[in-house]
Amino acid sequence: MIDSLLYMWDTINFVVVIEFIGTIAFAISGIRLASAKNVDWFGALVVGFATATGGGTLRDILLGLTPFWLLTSLYAWGTIIALLVVVMFSKRLIRLNNTFLWFDSIGLGLFVVVGTEKTLALDYPMWVVIVMATCTGVVGGIIRDMLINEIPAIFRQEWYAVTCVIGVCIYYLLTYFELETVLIQVVTATSVFVIRLLATRYKLMLPTLKNE
């Protein structure tokens, strides 16, 4: 019994770590895009925070939970750290053309894992897990793009939401092999990250609707 409780505690802590790292990664992507609009530091902080917490907030509300960022100041501090990173290394980040893609893909992979595990913990079926994990991964980006007056990335970028669905399927597949939870989390997040980069590299797109 004690061993089981300790294992659950370690797993919960690791999920918090994943969510915190994902918050920083998504916040950096949001602040990086906001900087192109010449917003002030406070505006950039708002965009970064909305990017990092928007998806998880919608997920928690739909699942009947208190939004995660209301329970601790950890995620607000993560956004502040992201702002400082962008301010301190702005010139270097601007020179790296793929900065936004890398950080956004990292956040996407980590948040898919968080959304999957939080929904599974409530014993929802797979289709609900897919919806919640996708919301966790993409809704923050939708809010970010609306705030900076851009077409949401989910409508114009390669396999954005599709990557989340694939990530959940990979998570379920790995559970059948009875691997350690941490290994499943790492492999799933890494897979989402790699698939997103490959989709962007090779311009993998879903068919578009045409008004003929």
Short mmCIF file of N, CA and C in Angstrom, two decimals, residues 47-200:
data_model
loop_
_atom_site.label_atom_id
_atom_site.label_comp_id
_atom_site.label_asym_id
_atom_site.label_seq_id
_atom_site.Cartn_x
_atom_site.Cartn_y
_atom_site.Cartn_z
N VAL A 47 -0.32 37.52 -23.39
CA VAL A 47 -0.36 36.59 -24.51
C VAL A 47 0.30 35.27 -24.14
N GLY A 48 1.46 35.36 -23.49
CA GLY A 48 2.17 34.15 -23.08
C GLY A 48 1.38 33.31 -22.10
N PHE A 49 0.76 33.96 -21.13
CA PHE A 49 -0.02 33.24 -20.12
C PHE A 49 -1.26 32.59 -20.74
N ALA A 50 -1.92 33.32 -21.64
CA ALA A 50 -3.10 32.77 -22.31
C ALA A 50 -2.72 31.58 -23.17
N THR A 51 -1.58 31.66 -23.83
CA THR A 51 -1.10 30.55 -24.67
C THR A 51 -0.84 29.32 -23.82
N ALA A 52 -0.22 29.54 -22.68
CA ALA A 52 0.20 28.42 -21.83
C ALA A 52 -0.94 27.78 -21.05
N THR A 53 -1.97 28.55 -20.72
CA THR A 53 -3.03 28.04 -19.83
C THR A 53 -4.39 27.87 -20.50
N GLY A 54 -4.56 28.43 -21.69
CA GLY A 54 -5.88 28.42 -22.33
C GLY A 54 -6.44 27.02 -22.54
N GLY A 55 -5.63 26.13 -23.10
CA GLY A 55 -6.10 24.78 -23.39
C GLY A 55 -6.41 24.00 -22.13
N GLY A 56 -5.52 24.08 -21.14
CA GLY A 56 -5.74 23.37 -19.88
C GLY A 56 -6.94 23.90 -19.12
N THR A 57 -7.18 25.21 -19.24
CA THR A 57 -8.35 25.81 -18.57
C THR A 57 -9.65 25.26 -19.14
N LEU A 58 -9.75 25.23 -20.47
CA LEU A 58 -10.95 24.68 -21.10
C LEU A 58 -11.12 23.21 -20.74
N ARG A 59 -10.02 22.45 -20.77
CA ARG A 59 -10.08 21.03 -20.41
C ARG A 59 -10.62 20.84 -19.00
N ASP A 60 -10.08 21.58 -18.05
CA ASP A 60 -10.49 21.41 -16.65
C ASP A 60 -11.94 21.82 -16.43
N ILE A 61 -12.38 22.88 -17.10
CA ILE A 61 -13.77 23.31 -16.97
C ILE A 61 -14.71 22.24 -17.51
N LEU A 62 -14.37 21.68 -18.67
CA LEU A 62 -15.21 20.64 -19.27
C LEU A 62 -15.23 19.36 -18.42
N LEU A 63 -14.13 19.10 -17.72
CA LEU A 63 -14.04 17.91 -16.88
C LEU A 63 -14.58 18.15 -15.47
N GLY A 64 -15.04 19.38 -15.21
CA GLY A 64 -15.60 19.69 -13.89
C GLY A 64 -14.54 19.89 -12.82
N LEU A 65 -13.33 20.31 -13.23
CA LEU A 65 -12.23 20.52 -12.30
C LEU A 65 -11.93 22.00 -12.15
N THR A 66 -11.27 22.37 -11.06
CA THR A 66 -10.77 23.73 -10.90
C THR A 66 -9.61 23.93 -11.86
N PRO A 67 -9.63 24.98 -12.70
CA PRO A 67 -8.51 25.20 -13.62
C PRO A 67 -7.17 25.13 -12.89
N PHE A 68 -6.25 24.40 -13.47
CA PHE A 68 -5.00 24.04 -12.79
C PHE A 68 -4.19 25.23 -12.31
N TRP A 69 -4.22 26.33 -13.04
CA TRP A 69 -3.37 27.46 -12.68
C TRP A 69 -3.93 28.26 -11.50
N LEU A 70 -5.18 27.97 -11.10
CA LEU A 70 -5.75 28.62 -9.93
C LEU A 70 -5.30 27.96 -8.63
N LEU A 71 -4.73 26.78 -8.74
CA LEU A 71 -4.36 26.01 -7.55
C LEU A 71 -2.94 26.30 -7.07
N THR A 72 -2.13 26.94 -7.91
CA THR A 72 -0.75 27.24 -7.56
C THR A 72 -0.24 28.39 -8.42
N SER A 73 0.68 29.15 -7.91
CA SER A 73 1.27 30.25 -8.67
C SER A 73 2.40 29.78 -9.58
N LEU A 74 2.65 28.48 -9.58
CA LEU A 74 3.77 27.93 -10.35
C LEU A 74 3.71 28.31 -11.82
N TYR A 75 2.51 28.28 -12.39
CA TYR A 75 2.38 28.52 -13.83
C TYR A 75 2.49 30.00 -14.18
N ALA A 76 2.07 30.86 -13.26
CA ALA A 76 2.28 32.29 -13.46
C ALA A 76 3.78 32.60 -13.46
N TRP A 77 4.50 31.98 -12.53
CA TRP A 77 5.95 32.17 -12.49
C TRP A 77 6.61 31.59 -13.74
N GLY A 78 6.07 30.50 -14.25
CA GLY A 78 6.60 29.92 -15.49
C GLY A 78 6.48 30.88 -16.65
N THR A 79 5.36 31.61 -16.71
CA THR A 79 5.17 32.60 -17.77
C THR A 79 6.14 33.77 -17.61
N ILE A 80 6.37 34.19 -16.37
CA ILE A 80 7.33 35.26 -16.11
C ILE A 80 8.73 34.83 -16.53
N ILE A 81 9.09 33.60 -16.23
CA ILE A 81 10.39 33.06 -16.65
C ILE A 81 10.49 33.09 -18.17
N ALA A 82 9.41 32.69 -18.85
CA ALA A 82 9.40 32.70 -20.31
C ALA A 82 9.62 34.11 -20.85
N LEU A 83 8.97 35.10 -20.23
CA LEU A 83 9.15 36.49 -20.66
C LEU A 83 10.60 36.93 -20.50
N LEU A 84 11.21 36.57 -19.37
CA LEU A 84 12.60 36.94 -19.13
C LEU A 84 13.53 36.28 -20.14
N VAL A 85 13.23 35.04 -20.49
CA VAL A 85 14.05 34.34 -21.49
C VAL A 85 13.99 35.06 -22.82
N VAL A 86 12.78 35.45 -23.24
CA VAL A 86 12.62 36.13 -24.52
C VAL A 86 13.29 37.51 -24.49
N VAL A 87 13.16 38.22 -23.37
CA VAL A 87 13.77 39.55 -23.25
C VAL A 87 15.30 39.45 -23.27
N MET A 88 15.84 38.50 -22.53
CA MET A 88 17.30 38.36 -22.41
C MET A 88 17.95 37.81 -23.68
N PHE A 89 17.22 36.96 -24.39
CA PHE A 89 17.81 36.32 -25.57
C PHE A 89 17.04 36.65 -26.84
N SER A 90 16.43 37.83 -26.87
CA SER A 90 15.56 38.20 -27.98
C SER A 90 16.29 38.18 -29.33
N LYS A 91 17.49 38.74 -29.37
CA LYS A 91 18.22 38.78 -30.64
C LYS A 91 18.55 37.39 -31.14
N ARG A 92 18.95 36.52 -30.23
CA ARG A 92 19.29 35.15 -30.62
C ARG A 92 18.05 34.39 -31.07
N LEU A 93 16.93 34.61 -30.38
CA LEU A 93 15.69 33.92 -30.74
C LEU A 93 15.18 34.40 -32.10
N ILE A 94 15.35 35.68 -32.37
CA ILE A 94 14.90 36.24 -33.65
C ILE A 94 15.72 35.66 -34.80
N ARG A 95 17.02 35.46 -34.56
CA ARG A 95 17.88 34.89 -35.61
C ARG A 95 17.50 33.45 -35.94
N LEU A 96 16.98 32.74 -34.96
CA LEU A 96 16.59 31.34 -35.18
C LEU A 96 15.18 31.31 -35.75
N ASN A 97 15.07 31.06 -37.05
CA ASN A 97 13.78 31.11 -37.72
C ASN A 97 12.79 30.07 -37.18
N ASN A 98 13.30 28.97 -36.68
CA ASN A 98 12.42 27.89 -36.22
C ASN A 98 12.15 27.93 -34.72
N THR A 99 12.48 29.05 -34.09
CA THR A 99 12.30 29.15 -32.64
C THR A 99 10.87 28.87 -32.23
N PHE A 100 9.92 29.56 -32.91
CA PHE A 100 8.51 29.39 -32.56
C PHE A 100 8.08 27.94 -32.74
N LEU A 101 8.45 27.34 -33.87
CA LEU A 101 8.04 25.96 -34.15
C LEU A 101 8.57 25.00 -33.09
N TRP A 102 9.82 25.15 -32.70
CA TRP A 102 10.42 24.24 -31.72
C TRP A 102 9.71 24.33 -30.37
N PHE A 103 9.56 25.54 -29.86
CA PHE A 103 8.93 25.70 -28.55
C PHE A 103 7.45 25.32 -28.59
N ASP A 104 6.78 25.65 -29.68
CA ASP A 104 5.37 25.29 -29.80
C ASP A 104 5.20 23.78 -29.87
N SER A 105 6.11 23.10 -30.56
CA SER A 105 6.05 21.65 -30.68
C SER A 105 6.36 20.97 -29.35
N ILE A 106 7.32 21.53 -28.61
CA ILE A 106 7.63 20.99 -27.28
C ILE A 106 6.41 21.11 -26.37
N GLY A 107 5.81 22.30 -26.35
CA GLY A 107 4.62 22.50 -25.53
C GLY A 107 3.48 21.59 -25.94
N LEU A 108 3.31 21.41 -27.26
CA LEU A 108 2.24 20.55 -27.76
C LEU A 108 2.41 19.12 -27.27
N GLY A 109 3.63 18.59 -27.39
CA GLY A 109 3.89 17.22 -26.96
C GLY A 109 3.64 17.02 -25.47
N LEU A 110 4.13 17.94 -24.67
CA LEU A 110 3.98 17.82 -23.22
C LEU A 110 2.52 17.97 -22.79
N PHE A 111 1.81 18.90 -23.41
CA PHE A 111 0.43 19.13 -23.01
C PHE A 111 -0.51 18.01 -23.47
N VAL A 112 -0.18 17.35 -24.57
CA VAL A 112 -0.96 16.19 -24.99
C VAL A 112 -0.89 15.09 -23.92
N VAL A 113 0.31 14.90 -23.37
CA VAL A 113 0.49 13.91 -22.30
C VAL A 113 -0.32 14.30 -21.07
N VAL A 114 -0.24 15.56 -20.67
CA VAL A 114 -0.98 16.03 -19.49
C VAL A 114 -2.48 15.87 -19.69
N GLY A 115 -2.98 16.30 -20.85
CA GLY A 115 -4.41 16.18 -21.12
C GLY A 115 -4.87 14.74 -21.14
N THR A 116 -4.05 13.87 -21.70
CA THR A 116 -4.38 12.44 -21.75
C THR A 116 -4.48 11.86 -20.34
N GLU A 117 -3.48 12.13 -19.52
CA GLU A 117 -3.44 11.51 -18.19
C GLU A 117 -4.51 12.07 -17.26
N LYS A 118 -4.78 13.36 -17.33
CA LYS A 118 -5.81 13.93 -16.46
C LYS A 118 -7.19 13.39 -16.81
N THR A 119 -7.43 13.17 -18.10
CA THR A 119 -8.74 12.65 -18.52
C THR A 119 -8.85 11.17 -18.20
N LEU A 120 -7.78 10.42 -18.41
CA LEU A 120 -7.79 9.00 -18.07
C LEU A 120 -8.01 8.78 -16.58
N ALA A 121 -7.48 9.68 -15.77
CA ALA A 121 -7.62 9.55 -14.31
C ALA A 121 -9.08 9.63 -13.88
N LEU A 122 -9.93 10.21 -14.73
CA LEU A 122 -11.36 10.32 -14.42
C LEU A 122 -12.17 9.23 -15.11
N ASP A 123 -11.46 8.26 -15.72
CA ASP A 123 -12.09 7.08 -16.33
C ASP A 123 -13.00 7.40 -17.52
N TYR A 124 -12.63 8.41 -18.29
CA TYR A 124 -13.39 8.69 -19.50
C TYR A 124 -12.93 7.78 -20.64
N PRO A 125 -13.82 7.52 -21.63
CA PRO A 125 -13.44 6.67 -22.76
C PRO A 125 -12.43 7.36 -23.69
N MET A 126 -11.90 6.58 -24.63
CA MET A 126 -10.81 7.06 -25.48
C MET A 126 -11.19 8.30 -26.28
N TRP A 127 -12.42 8.35 -26.80
CA TRP A 127 -12.78 9.49 -27.64
C TRP A 127 -12.79 10.79 -26.85
N VAL A 128 -13.18 10.71 -25.57
CA VAL A 128 -13.15 11.90 -24.72
C VAL A 128 -11.70 12.29 -24.42
N VAL A 129 -10.86 11.29 -24.20
CA VAL A 129 -9.43 11.55 -23.96
C VAL A 129 -8.83 12.28 -25.15
N ILE A 130 -9.17 11.84 -26.36
CA ILE A 130 -8.65 12.49 -27.57
C ILE A 130 -9.09 13.95 -27.63
N VAL A 131 -10.37 14.20 -27.35
CA VAL A 131 -10.88 15.58 -27.39
C VAL A 131 -10.19 16.45 -26.35
N MET A 132 -10.06 15.94 -25.13
CA MET A 132 -9.47 16.73 -24.05
C MET A 132 -7.97 16.97 -24.28
N ALA A 133 -7.27 15.95 -24.76
CA ALA A 133 -5.84 16.12 -25.03
C ALA A 133 -5.63 17.12 -26.16
N THR A 134 -6.48 17.06 -27.17
CA THR A 134 -6.38 18.01 -28.29
C THR A 134 -6.68 19.43 -27.83
N CYS A 135 -7.72 19.57 -27.00
CA CYS A 135 -8.03 20.90 -26.43
C CYS A 135 -6.84 21.44 -25.64
N THR A 136 -6.24 20.58 -24.83
CA THR A 136 -5.09 21.01 -24.02
C THR A 136 -3.96 21.50 -24.91
N GLY A 137 -3.78 20.83 -26.04
CA GLY A 137 -2.66 21.17 -26.91
C GLY A 137 -2.87 22.37 -27.81
N VAL A 138 -4.11 22.59 -28.29
CA VAL A 138 -4.29 23.57 -29.35
C VAL A 138 -5.07 24.83 -28.96
N VAL A 139 -5.89 24.77 -27.91
CA VAL A 139 -6.76 25.92 -27.60
C VAL A 139 -5.94 27.14 -27.18
N GLY A 140 -4.87 26.92 -26.44
CA GLY A 140 -4.02 28.05 -26.05
C GLY A 140 -3.47 28.78 -27.26
N GLY A 141 -3.09 28.02 -28.29
CA GLY A 141 -2.60 28.63 -29.53
C GLY A 141 -3.68 29.40 -30.26
N ILE A 142 -4.92 28.89 -30.21
CA ILE A 142 -6.04 29.61 -30.83
C ILE A 142 -6.25 30.96 -30.14
N ILE A 143 -6.24 30.95 -28.81
CA ILE A 143 -6.41 32.21 -28.06
C ILE A 143 -5.27 33.16 -28.36
N ARG A 144 -4.04 32.63 -28.39
CA ARG A 144 -2.86 33.45 -28.72
C ARG A 144 -3.03 34.15 -30.06
N ASP A 145 -3.41 33.39 -31.08
CA ASP A 145 -3.52 33.96 -32.42
C ASP A 145 -4.64 34.97 -32.52
N MET A 146 -5.72 34.74 -31.79
CA MET A 146 -6.81 35.72 -31.77
C MET A 146 -6.37 37.02 -31.11
N LEU A 147 -5.58 36.91 -30.04
CA LEU A 147 -5.12 38.10 -29.33
C LEU A 147 -4.19 38.95 -30.18
N ILE A 148 -3.40 38.31 -31.02
CA ILE A 148 -2.44 39.06 -31.85
C ILE A 148 -2.94 39.23 -33.28
N ASN A 149 -4.23 38.93 -33.48
CA ASN A 149 -4.90 39.16 -34.77
C ASN A 149 -4.28 38.35 -35.90
N GLU A 150 -4.10 37.04 -35.66
CA GLU A 150 -3.60 36.13 -36.68
C GLU A 150 -4.63 35.02 -36.91
N ILE A 151 -4.58 34.40 -38.09
CA ILE A 151 -5.42 33.23 -38.35
C ILE A 151 -4.92 32.10 -37.45
N PRO A 152 -5.79 31.48 -36.65
CA PRO A 152 -5.34 30.42 -35.73
C PRO A 152 -4.52 29.35 -36.44
N ALA A 153 -3.43 28.95 -35.80
CA ALA A 153 -2.51 27.98 -36.39
C ALA A 153 -3.20 26.66 -36.71
N ILE A 154 -4.23 26.30 -35.93
CA ILE A 154 -4.91 25.04 -36.14
C ILE A 154 -5.56 24.98 -37.52
N PHE A 155 -5.85 26.15 -38.12
CA PHE A 155 -6.50 26.19 -39.43
C PHE A 155 -5.51 26.32 -40.59
N ARG A 156 -4.25 26.58 -40.28
CA ARG A 156 -3.33 26.86 -41.38
C ARG A 156 -1.99 26.12 -41.30
N GLN A 157 -1.71 25.47 -40.18
CA GLN A 157 -0.42 24.79 -40.05
C GLN A 157 -0.57 23.29 -40.21
N GLU A 158 0.52 22.66 -40.61
CA GLU A 158 0.53 21.24 -40.95
C GLU A 158 0.23 20.34 -39.74
N TRP A 159 -0.81 19.54 -39.86
CA TRP A 159 -1.13 18.48 -38.91
C TRP A 159 -1.08 18.96 -37.46
N TYR A 160 -1.64 20.10 -37.16
CA TYR A 160 -1.55 20.65 -35.81
C TYR A 160 -2.41 19.83 -34.83
N ALA A 161 -3.71 19.78 -35.08
CA ALA A 161 -4.59 19.00 -34.21
C ALA A 161 -4.43 17.51 -34.46
N VAL A 162 -4.16 17.14 -35.71
CA VAL A 162 -4.00 15.72 -36.05
C VAL A 162 -2.86 15.10 -35.24
N THR A 163 -1.80 15.88 -35.01
CA THR A 163 -0.67 15.39 -34.24
C THR A 163 -1.09 15.03 -32.82
N CYS A 164 -2.01 15.79 -32.25
CA CYS A 164 -2.51 15.49 -30.90
C CYS A 164 -3.24 14.16 -30.89
N VAL A 165 -4.07 13.93 -31.89
CA VAL A 165 -4.81 12.67 -31.98
C VAL A 165 -3.85 11.49 -32.09
N ILE A 166 -2.85 11.65 -32.94
CA ILE A 166 -1.85 10.59 -33.10
C ILE A 166 -1.12 10.34 -31.78
N GLY A 167 -0.83 11.41 -31.05
CA GLY A 167 -0.15 11.29 -29.76
C GLY A 167 -0.95 10.46 -28.76
N VAL A 168 -2.25 10.70 -28.70
CA VAL A 168 -3.10 9.92 -27.78
C VAL A 168 -3.12 8.45 -28.19
N CYS A 169 -3.19 8.20 -29.49
CA CYS A 169 -3.18 6.81 -29.97
C CYS A 169 -1.86 6.12 -29.61
N ILE A 170 -0.76 6.84 -29.71
CA ILE A 170 0.54 6.28 -29.32
C ILE A 170 0.55 5.97 -27.84
N TYR A 171 -0.01 6.86 -27.02
CA TYR A 171 -0.07 6.64 -25.58
C TYR A 171 -0.84 5.35 -25.28
N TYR A 172 -2.02 5.19 -25.89
CA TYR A 172 -2.81 3.99 -25.66
C TYR A 172 -2.07 2.74 -26.11
N LEU A 173 -1.40 2.83 -27.26
CA LEU A 173 -0.66 1.67 -27.78
C LEU A 173 0.44 1.25 -26.81
N LEU A 174 1.14 2.21 -26.26
CA LEU A 174 2.24 1.91 -25.34
C LEU A 174 1.75 1.27 -24.04
N THR A 175 0.53 1.63 -23.63
CA THR A 175 0.02 1.05 -22.38
C THR A 175 -0.19 -0.46 -22.50
N TYR A 176 -0.43 -0.95 -23.71
CA TYR A 176 -0.62 -2.39 -23.90
C TYR A 176 0.66 -3.18 -23.66
N PHE A 177 1.80 -2.50 -23.76
CA PHE A 177 3.07 -3.18 -23.53
C PHE A 177 3.49 -3.11 -22.07
N GLU A 178 2.62 -2.51 -21.24
CA GLU A 178 2.84 -2.44 -19.79
C GLU A 178 4.20 -1.81 -19.45
N LEU A 179 4.51 -0.72 -20.14
CA LEU A 179 5.75 0.00 -19.86
C LEU A 179 5.57 0.90 -18.64
N GLU A 180 6.68 1.38 -18.10
CA GLU A 180 6.62 2.32 -16.99
C GLU A 180 5.91 3.60 -17.44
N THR A 181 5.13 4.17 -16.54
CA THR A 181 4.35 5.36 -16.88
C THR A 181 5.22 6.50 -17.38
N VAL A 182 6.35 6.71 -16.72
CA VAL A 182 7.24 7.80 -17.12
C VAL A 182 7.76 7.57 -18.53
N LEU A 183 8.08 6.33 -18.88
CA LEU A 183 8.58 6.02 -20.23
C LEU A 183 7.49 6.28 -21.26
N ILE A 184 6.25 5.91 -20.94
CA ILE A 184 5.14 6.18 -21.85
C ILE A 184 4.98 7.68 -22.08
N GLN A 185 5.09 8.45 -21.00
CA GLN A 185 4.96 9.90 -21.11
C GLN A 185 6.04 10.50 -22.01
N VAL A 186 7.28 10.07 -21.78
CA VAL A 186 8.41 10.61 -22.54
C VAL A 186 8.29 10.23 -24.02
N VAL A 187 7.98 8.97 -24.30
CA VAL A 187 7.87 8.51 -25.69
C VAL A 187 6.72 9.22 -26.40
N THR A 188 5.60 9.39 -25.72
CA THR A 188 4.45 10.07 -26.33
C THR A 188 4.77 11.52 -26.65
N ALA A 189 5.32 12.24 -25.68
CA ALA A 189 5.66 13.65 -25.89
C ALA A 189 6.68 13.81 -27.01
N THR A 190 7.69 12.93 -27.01
CA THR A 190 8.72 12.99 -28.05
C THR A 190 8.13 12.69 -29.42
N SER A 191 7.22 11.72 -29.48
CA SER A 191 6.59 11.36 -30.75
C SER A 191 5.78 12.52 -31.32
N VAL A 192 5.03 13.20 -30.46
CA VAL A 192 4.25 14.36 -30.91
C VAL A 192 5.18 15.44 -31.44
N PHE A 193 6.27 15.68 -30.71
CA PHE A 193 7.24 16.69 -31.12
C PHE A 193 7.83 16.36 -32.50
N VAL A 194 8.25 15.12 -32.69
CA VAL A 194 8.88 14.71 -33.95
C VAL A 194 7.88 14.72 -35.10
N ILE A 195 6.66 14.23 -34.85
CA ILE A 195 5.64 14.20 -35.90
C ILE A 195 5.30 15.62 -36.35
N ARG A 196 5.21 16.53 -35.38
CA ARG A 196 4.91 17.93 -35.74
C ARG A 196 6.02 18.52 -36.60
N LEU A 197 7.26 18.27 -36.26
CA LEU A 197 8.38 18.78 -37.05
C LEU A 197 8.40 18.17 -38.44
N LEU A 198 8.15 16.86 -38.52
CA LEU A 198 8.15 16.18 -39.83
C LEU A 198 7.00 16.67 -40.70
N ALA A 199 5.84 16.87 -40.09
CA ALA A 199 4.68 17.37 -40.83
C ALA A 199 4.97 18.75 -41.41
N THR A 200 5.67 19.58 -40.62
CA THR A 200 6.03 20.92 -41.09
C THR A 200 7.10 20.85 -42.17
#
